[in-house]
Amino acid sequence: MPTWSSDQSLVRKQHRGFTLLELMMVLLLIGLLAGAGFTLDYASSPSSQQQQAGLLAQQFKLATLEAVQSGNMWALDFFRVPVAGGTQAGYRWLFHDGSRWREADPAIVDASSSANLLPLAMQLRLSVDGAALEPELQQPLTTASNAANTRFAPEILLLPTHEITAFSAQLCSSDHNQCNVSVTVDALGRVLVQADHETR
C-alpha cells in the first residue's frame, strides 16, 4: 500500500482549485464592469435619446395645459451645469406668479423634480424661433437678498393665450456627432418627436 510523504501532501494542497468565495468575487467584478459598460453605452444610445425626448414632449403638453387652466405664464428654461471636464445639459419648468419666476410643482408635469438633468453622455442642440441658441449656465431665480432676479429670462414661454415660443431641441451624443431624435414645438403648441438619423 503506497504512502504519501509530507512533501507530496504539500504539493497536492498547492494545486487545489479556486475556492467558492474566490469564484464569486471574480464573477461579481465581471458583473460590475459589464454593468458599468452597458450603462455608459445606453446613456448615449438612440433608445435613451428617444426616451428623453418623449419625456420632454409629454411634460411640455402638461405644462401647456396648466398654463391655460391656471392663467399663469409658464416657461421652459434650458441650462447647463458645470461638471468635471465640461457641462451637463438640463431643463426646468417655471411659472410666473405675477411678480417673479418660480420653480413649478414637478407633480404638474409628472416629474420627480422641476429640473431635469440629461445623462452626462447626452448633449443638447437648441434652436429658438429658427436661430441656434447655446443654453447658459443655470441662473438663480432669486438674488442673495431673496429678491427676484429681474435679469433672468427663460428661453421658452408658454402663455395662457396658447401662444408659445417655437423651438427645436435635438438630443445628441456627448461629442455632438450623433443626434438621433428631436423635439419640435411650433407657435401653436403642436409637439413633434421625430427620429433624425443624422450624423454630422
PDB file of C-alpha atoms in Angstrom:
ATOM      1  CA  MET A   1       0.000   0.000   0.000  1.00  0.00           C
ATOM      2  CA  PRO A   2       1.632   3.322  -1.089  1.00  0.00           C
ATOM      3  CA  THR A   3       2.201   6.006   1.456  1.00  0.00           C
ATOM      4  CA  TRP A   4       2.368   9.743   0.893  1.00  0.00           C
ATOM      5  CA  SER A   5       5.253  11.737   2.186  1.00  0.00           C
ATOM      6  CA  SER A   6       4.703  15.175   3.730  1.00  0.00           C
ATOM      7  CA  ASP A   7       6.256  16.770   0.598  1.00  0.00           C
ATOM      8  CA  GLN A   8       3.753  15.063  -1.708  1.00  0.00           C
ATOM      9  CA  SER A   9       0.889  16.173   0.553  1.00  0.00           C
ATOM     10  CA  LEU A  10       2.119  19.786   0.386  1.00  0.00           C
ATOM     11  CA  VAL A  11       2.334  19.689  -3.423  1.00  0.00           C
ATOM     12  CA  ARG A  12      -1.171  18.262  -3.591  1.00  0.00           C
ATOM     13  CA  LYS A  13      -2.567  21.108  -1.444  1.00  0.00           C
ATOM     14  CA  GLN A  14      -0.842  23.779  -3.549  1.00  0.00           C
ATOM     15  CA  HIS A  15      -2.556  22.548  -6.750  1.00  0.00           C
ATOM     16  CA  ARG A  16      -6.125  22.618  -5.463  1.00  0.00           C
ATOM     17  CA  GLY A  17      -8.708  24.770  -7.354  1.00  0.00           C
ATOM     18  CA  PHE A  18     -10.225  28.155  -6.516  1.00  0.00           C
ATOM     19  CA  THR A  19     -12.460  28.410  -3.500  1.00  0.00           C
ATOM     20  CA  LEU A  20     -16.130  29.236  -3.938  1.00  0.00           C
ATOM     21  CA  LEU A  21     -15.550  32.665  -2.397  1.00  0.00           C
ATOM     22  CA  GLU A  22     -12.803  33.468  -4.914  1.00  0.00           C
ATOM     23  CA  LEU A  23     -15.018  32.443  -7.826  1.00  0.00           C
ATOM     24  CA  MET A  24     -17.887  34.557  -6.511  1.00  0.00           C
ATOM     25  CA  MET A  25     -15.619  37.607  -6.199  1.00  0.00           C
ATOM     26  CA  VAL A  26     -14.410  37.202  -9.796  1.00  0.00           C
ATOM     27  CA  LEU A  27     -17.983  36.873 -11.073  1.00  0.00           C
ATOM     28  CA  LEU A  28     -19.030  39.932  -9.064  1.00  0.00           C
ATOM     29  CA  LEU A  29     -16.210  42.041 -10.550  1.00  0.00           C
ATOM     30  CA  ILE A  30     -17.066  40.907 -14.081  1.00  0.00           C
ATOM     31  CA  GLY A  31     -20.718  41.788 -13.488  1.00  0.00           C
ATOM     32  CA  LEU A  32     -19.867  45.253 -12.169  1.00  0.00           C
ATOM     33  CA  LEU A  33     -17.595  46.013 -15.121  1.00  0.00           C
ATOM     34  CA  ALA A  34     -20.169  44.762 -17.622  1.00  0.00           C
ATOM     35  CA  GLY A  35     -22.914  46.791 -15.922  1.00  0.00           C
ATOM     36  CA  ALA A  36     -20.829  49.962 -15.977  1.00  0.00           C
ATOM     37  CA  GLY A  37     -20.049  49.493 -19.662  1.00  0.00           C
ATOM     38  CA  PHE A  38     -23.705  48.883 -20.502  1.00  0.00           C
ATOM     39  CA  THR A  39     -24.779  51.995 -18.602  1.00  0.00           C
ATOM     40  CA  LEU A  40     -22.287  54.228 -20.423  1.00  0.00           C
ATOM     41  CA  ASP A  41     -23.296  52.838 -23.807  1.00  0.00           C
ATOM     42  CA  TYR A  42     -27.021  53.076 -23.087  1.00  0.00           C
ATOM     43  CA  ALA A  43     -26.880  56.681 -21.893  1.00  0.00           C
ATOM     44  CA  SER A  44     -25.811  57.850 -25.350  1.00  0.00           C
ATOM     45  CA  SER A  45     -27.811  55.303 -27.349  1.00  0.00           C
ATOM     46  CA  PRO A  46     -30.660  56.220 -29.745  1.00  0.00           C
ATOM     47  CA  SER A  47     -33.179  54.494 -27.469  1.00  0.00           C
ATOM     48  CA  SER A  48     -32.053  56.590 -24.480  1.00  0.00           C
ATOM     49  CA  GLN A  49     -32.301  59.774 -26.562  1.00  0.00           C
ATOM     50  CA  GLN A  50     -35.782  58.689 -27.706  1.00  0.00           C
ATOM     51  CA  GLN A  51     -36.814  58.142 -24.089  1.00  0.00           C
ATOM     52  CA  GLN A  52     -35.587  61.588 -23.007  1.00  0.00           C
ATOM     53  CA  ALA A  53     -37.302  63.236 -25.990  1.00  0.00           C
ATOM     54  CA  GLY A  54     -40.594  61.511 -25.178  1.00  0.00           C
ATOM     55  CA  LEU A  55     -40.340  62.681 -21.570  1.00  0.00           C
ATOM     56  CA  LEU A  56     -39.734  66.298 -22.624  1.00  0.00           C
ATOM     57  CA  ALA A  57     -42.643  66.194 -25.093  1.00  0.00           C
ATOM     58  CA  GLN A  58     -45.059  64.771 -22.506  1.00  0.00           C
ATOM     59  CA  GLN A  59     -44.045  67.314 -19.874  1.00  0.00           C
ATOM     60  CA  PHE A  60     -44.443  70.136 -22.398  1.00  0.00           C
ATOM     61  CA  LYS A  61     -48.031  69.112 -23.149  1.00  0.00           C
ATOM     62  CA  LEU A  62     -48.873  69.001 -19.448  1.00  0.00           C
ATOM     63  CA  ALA A  63     -47.256  72.401 -18.807  1.00  0.00           C
ATOM     64  CA  THR A  64     -49.165  73.933 -21.740  1.00  0.00           C
ATOM     65  CA  LEU A  65     -52.472  72.711 -20.295  1.00  0.00           C
ATOM     66  CA  GLU A  66     -51.550  74.061 -16.869  1.00  0.00           C
ATOM     67  CA  ALA A  67     -50.683  77.490 -18.286  1.00  0.00           C
ATOM     68  CA  VAL A  68     -54.083  77.718 -19.980  1.00  0.00           C
ATOM     69  CA  GLN A  69     -56.060  76.413 -16.995  1.00  0.00           C
ATOM     70  CA  SER A  70     -54.242  78.417 -14.317  1.00  0.00           C
ATOM     71  CA  GLY A  71     -53.964  81.664 -16.275  1.00  0.00           C
ATOM     72  CA  ASN A  72     -50.286  81.890 -15.305  1.00  0.00           C
ATOM     73  CA  MET A  73     -47.417  82.233 -17.728  1.00  0.00           C
ATOM     74  CA  TRP A  74     -45.178  79.157 -17.763  1.00  0.00           C
ATOM     75  CA  ALA A  75     -41.659  78.739 -19.097  1.00  0.00           C
ATOM     76  CA  LEU A  76     -39.208  76.073 -20.167  1.00  0.00           C
ATOM     77  CA  ASP A  77     -35.655  77.038 -19.258  1.00  0.00           C
ATOM     78  CA  PHE A  78     -32.773  75.120 -20.851  1.00  0.00           C
ATOM     79  CA  PHE A  79     -29.470  75.364 -18.979  1.00  0.00           C
ATOM     80  CA  ARG A  80     -26.059  73.831 -18.334  1.00  0.00           C
ATOM     81  CA  VAL A  81     -24.410  72.953 -15.017  1.00  0.00           C
ATOM     82  CA  PRO A  82     -20.636  72.605 -14.528  1.00  0.00           C
ATOM     83  CA  VAL A  83     -19.304  69.075 -14.040  1.00  0.00           C
ATOM     84  CA  ALA A  84     -15.799  67.641 -14.052  1.00  0.00           C
ATOM     85  CA  GLY A  85     -14.405  68.045 -17.543  1.00  0.00           C
ATOM     86  CA  GLY A  86     -17.315  70.011 -19.021  1.00  0.00           C
ATOM     87  CA  THR A  87     -21.000  70.769 -18.516  1.00  0.00           C
ATOM     88  CA  GLN A  88     -24.213  68.765 -18.154  1.00  0.00           C
ATOM     89  CA  ALA A  89     -27.338  69.799 -20.058  1.00  0.00           C
ATOM     90  CA  GLY A  90     -30.735  70.121 -18.434  1.00  0.00           C
ATOM     91  CA  TYR A  91     -34.052  71.962 -18.388  1.00  0.00           C
ATOM     92  CA  ARG A  92     -36.521  73.152 -15.761  1.00  0.00           C
ATOM     93  CA  TRP A  93     -40.179  74.147 -15.579  1.00  0.00           C
ATOM     94  CA  LEU A  94     -41.105  77.553 -14.190  1.00  0.00           C
ATOM     95  CA  PHE A  95     -44.229  79.628 -13.702  1.00  0.00           C
ATOM     96  CA  HIS A  96     -44.707  83.363 -13.217  1.00  0.00           C
ATOM     97  CA  ASP A  97     -46.755  84.360 -10.169  1.00  0.00           C
ATOM     98  CA  GLY A  98     -47.321  87.917 -11.411  1.00  0.00           C
ATOM     99  CA  SER A  99     -44.148  89.363  -9.925  1.00  0.00           C
ATOM    100  CA  ARG A 100     -41.388  86.782 -10.402  1.00  0.00           C
ATOM    101  CA  TRP A 101     -40.442  83.413 -11.855  1.00  0.00           C
ATOM    102  CA  ARG A 102     -40.743  80.433  -9.540  1.00  0.00           C
ATOM    103  CA  GLU A 103     -39.970  76.748  -9.866  1.00  0.00           C
ATOM    104  CA  ALA A 104     -43.064  74.795 -10.854  1.00  0.00           C
ATOM    105  CA  ASP A 105     -44.579  71.961  -8.876  1.00  0.00           C
ATOM    106  CA  PRO A 106     -42.971  68.908 -10.533  1.00  0.00           C
ATOM    107  CA  ALA A 107     -46.128  66.841  -9.981  1.00  0.00           C
ATOM    108  CA  ILE A 108     -47.944  69.013 -12.537  1.00  0.00           C
ATOM    109  CA  VAL A 109     -45.621  67.870 -15.310  1.00  0.00           C
ATOM    110  CA  ASP A 110     -45.372  64.333 -13.913  1.00  0.00           C
ATOM    111  CA  ALA A 111     -41.731  64.713 -12.878  1.00  0.00           C
ATOM    112  CA  SER A 112     -39.733  63.955  -9.747  1.00  0.00           C
ATOM    113  CA  SER A 113     -38.130  67.415  -9.824  1.00  0.00           C
ATOM    114  CA  SER A 114     -38.772  70.765 -11.506  1.00  0.00           C
ATOM    115  CA  ALA A 115     -35.271  70.476 -13.001  1.00  0.00           C
ATOM    116  CA  ASN A 116     -34.387  67.593 -15.324  1.00  0.00           C
ATOM    117  CA  LEU A 117     -30.722  66.784 -15.954  1.00  0.00           C
ATOM    118  CA  LEU A 118     -29.877  64.811 -19.087  1.00  0.00           C
ATOM    119  CA  PRO A 119     -27.410  61.908 -18.774  1.00  0.00           C
ATOM    120  CA  LEU A 120     -23.771  63.009 -18.858  1.00  0.00           C
ATOM    121  CA  ALA A 121     -23.292  61.168 -22.157  1.00  0.00           C
ATOM    122  CA  MET A 122     -26.017  63.280 -23.804  1.00  0.00           C
ATOM    123  CA  GLN A 123     -25.931  66.874 -25.024  1.00  0.00           C
ATOM    124  CA  LEU A 124     -28.476  69.304 -26.428  1.00  0.00           C
ATOM    125  CA  ARG A 125     -28.726  71.353 -29.603  1.00  0.00           C
ATOM    126  CA  LEU A 126     -31.289  74.093 -29.176  1.00  0.00           C
ATOM    127  CA  SER A 127     -32.921  76.257 -31.827  1.00  0.00           C
ATOM    128  CA  VAL A 128     -35.375  79.001 -30.795  1.00  0.00           C
ATOM    129  CA  ASP A 129     -37.506  80.691 -33.457  1.00  0.00           C
ATOM    130  CA  GLY A 130     -35.180  79.205 -36.078  1.00  0.00           C
ATOM    131  CA  ALA A 131     -31.940  80.538 -34.544  1.00  0.00           C
ATOM    132  CA  ALA A 132     -29.355  78.317 -32.848  1.00  0.00           C
ATOM    133  CA  LEU A 133     -29.039  79.083 -29.143  1.00  0.00           C
ATOM    134  CA  GLU A 134     -26.498  77.858 -26.615  1.00  0.00           C
ATOM    135  CA  PRO A 135     -28.088  77.310 -23.176  1.00  0.00           C
ATOM    136  CA  GLU A 136     -26.425  79.357 -20.445  1.00  0.00           C
ATOM    137  CA  LEU A 137     -25.257  78.160 -17.060  1.00  0.00           C
ATOM    138  CA  GLN A 138     -28.198  77.694 -14.711  1.00  0.00           C
ATOM    139  CA  GLN A 139     -29.318  81.092 -13.435  1.00  0.00           C
ATOM    140  CA  PRO A 140     -30.721  81.625  -9.925  1.00  0.00           C
ATOM    141  CA  LEU A 141     -34.318  82.778  -9.662  1.00  0.00           C
ATOM    142  CA  THR A 142     -33.531  84.973  -6.672  1.00  0.00           C
ATOM    143  CA  THR A 143     -30.644  87.152  -5.554  1.00  0.00           C
ATOM    144  CA  ALA A 144     -28.677  86.824  -2.328  1.00  0.00           C
ATOM    145  CA  SER A 145     -31.222  89.007  -0.533  1.00  0.00           C
ATOM    146  CA  ASN A 146     -34.007  86.619  -1.648  1.00  0.00           C
ATOM    147  CA  ALA A 147     -35.370  89.256  -4.015  1.00  0.00           C
ATOM    148  CA  ALA A 148     -36.487  88.347  -7.535  1.00  0.00           C
ATOM    149  CA  ASN A 149     -33.730  88.102 -10.120  1.00  0.00           C
ATOM    150  CA  THR A 150     -35.084  90.626 -12.614  1.00  0.00           C
ATOM    151  CA  ARG A 151     -32.294  89.836 -15.105  1.00  0.00           C
ATOM    152  CA  PHE A 152     -33.433  86.256 -15.525  1.00  0.00           C
ATOM    153  CA  ALA A 153     -35.370  85.445 -18.696  1.00  0.00           C
ATOM    154  CA  PRO A 154     -36.237  81.875 -19.749  1.00  0.00           C
ATOM    155  CA  GLU A 155     -35.911  80.902 -23.416  1.00  0.00           C
ATOM    156  CA  ILE A 156     -39.311  79.260 -23.984  1.00  0.00           C
ATOM    157  CA  LEU A 157     -42.567  80.941 -22.923  1.00  0.00           C
ATOM    158  CA  LEU A 158     -45.960  79.238 -22.626  1.00  0.00           C
ATOM    159  CA  LEU A 159     -48.692  81.875 -22.401  1.00  0.00           C
ATOM    160  CA  PRO A 160     -52.233  81.259 -21.127  1.00  0.00           C
ATOM    161  CA  THR A 161     -53.457  82.556 -24.501  1.00  0.00           C
ATOM    162  CA  HIS A 162     -51.980  79.455 -26.251  1.00  0.00           C
ATOM    163  CA  GLU A 163     -49.042  81.479 -27.633  1.00  0.00           C
ATOM    164  CA  ILE A 164     -45.781  79.562 -27.352  1.00  0.00           C
ATOM    165  CA  THR A 165     -42.160  80.246 -28.263  1.00  0.00           C
ATOM    166  CA  ALA A 166     -41.351  77.936 -31.180  1.00  0.00           C
ATOM    167  CA  PHE A 167     -38.262  75.796 -30.619  1.00  0.00           C
ATOM    168  CA  SER A 168     -36.475  72.619 -31.587  1.00  0.00           C
ATOM    169  CA  ALA A 169     -34.281  70.557 -29.257  1.00  0.00           C
ATOM    170  CA  GLN A 170     -32.019  67.830 -30.647  1.00  0.00           C
ATOM    171  CA  LEU A 171     -30.671  65.205 -28.272  1.00  0.00           C
ATOM    172  CA  CYS A 172     -27.139  64.209 -29.211  1.00  0.00           C
ATOM    173  CA  SER A 173     -24.210  62.147 -28.022  1.00  0.00           C
ATOM    174  CA  SER A 174     -21.735  63.945 -25.768  1.00  0.00           C
ATOM    175  CA  ASP A 175     -19.450  64.768 -28.711  1.00  0.00           C
ATOM    176  CA  HIS A 176     -22.416  66.208 -30.696  1.00  0.00           C
ATOM    177  CA  ASN A 177     -21.611  63.849 -33.590  1.00  0.00           C
ATOM    178  CA  GLN A 178     -24.770  61.743 -33.413  1.00  0.00           C
ATOM    179  CA  CYS A 179     -28.205  63.308 -32.978  1.00  0.00           C
ATOM    180  CA  ASN A 180     -30.883  60.628 -33.263  1.00  0.00           C
ATOM    181  CA  VAL A 181     -34.047  62.386 -32.124  1.00  0.00           C
ATOM    182  CA  SER A 182     -35.505  65.882 -31.830  1.00  0.00           C
ATOM    183  CA  VAL A 183     -38.462  67.560 -30.154  1.00  0.00           C
ATOM    184  CA  THR A 184     -40.026  70.359 -32.205  1.00  0.00           C
ATOM    185  CA  VAL A 185     -42.750  72.707 -30.958  1.00  0.00           C
ATOM    186  CA  ASP A 186     -44.415  75.299 -33.180  1.00  0.00           C
ATOM    187  CA  ALA A 187     -46.012  78.602 -32.170  1.00  0.00           C
ATOM    188  CA  LEU A 188     -49.405  76.874 -31.778  1.00  0.00           C
ATOM    189  CA  GLY A 189     -48.018  74.408 -29.274  1.00  0.00           C
ATOM    190  CA  ARG A 190     -48.020  71.375 -31.543  1.00  0.00           C
ATOM    191  CA  VAL A 191     -45.345  68.942 -30.391  1.00  0.00           C
ATOM    192  CA  LEU A 192     -43.493  66.626 -32.763  1.00  0.00           C
ATOM    193  CA  VAL A 193     -40.962  63.990 -31.728  1.00  0.00           C
ATOM    194  CA  GLN A 194     -39.049  62.583 -34.664  1.00  0.00           C
ATOM    195  CA  ALA A 195     -36.008  60.443 -35.341  1.00  0.00           C
ATOM    196  CA  ASP A 196     -33.313  62.444 -37.129  1.00  0.00           C
ATOM    197  CA  HIS A 197     -30.919  59.633 -38.102  1.00  0.00           C
ATOM    198  CA  GLU A 198     -28.244  62.164 -38.870  1.00  0.00           C
ATOM    199  CA  THR A 199     -24.521  62.067 -38.301  1.00  0.00           C
ATOM    200  CA  ARG A 200     -22.521  65.263 -38.596  1.00  0.00           C
TER     201      ARG A 200
END
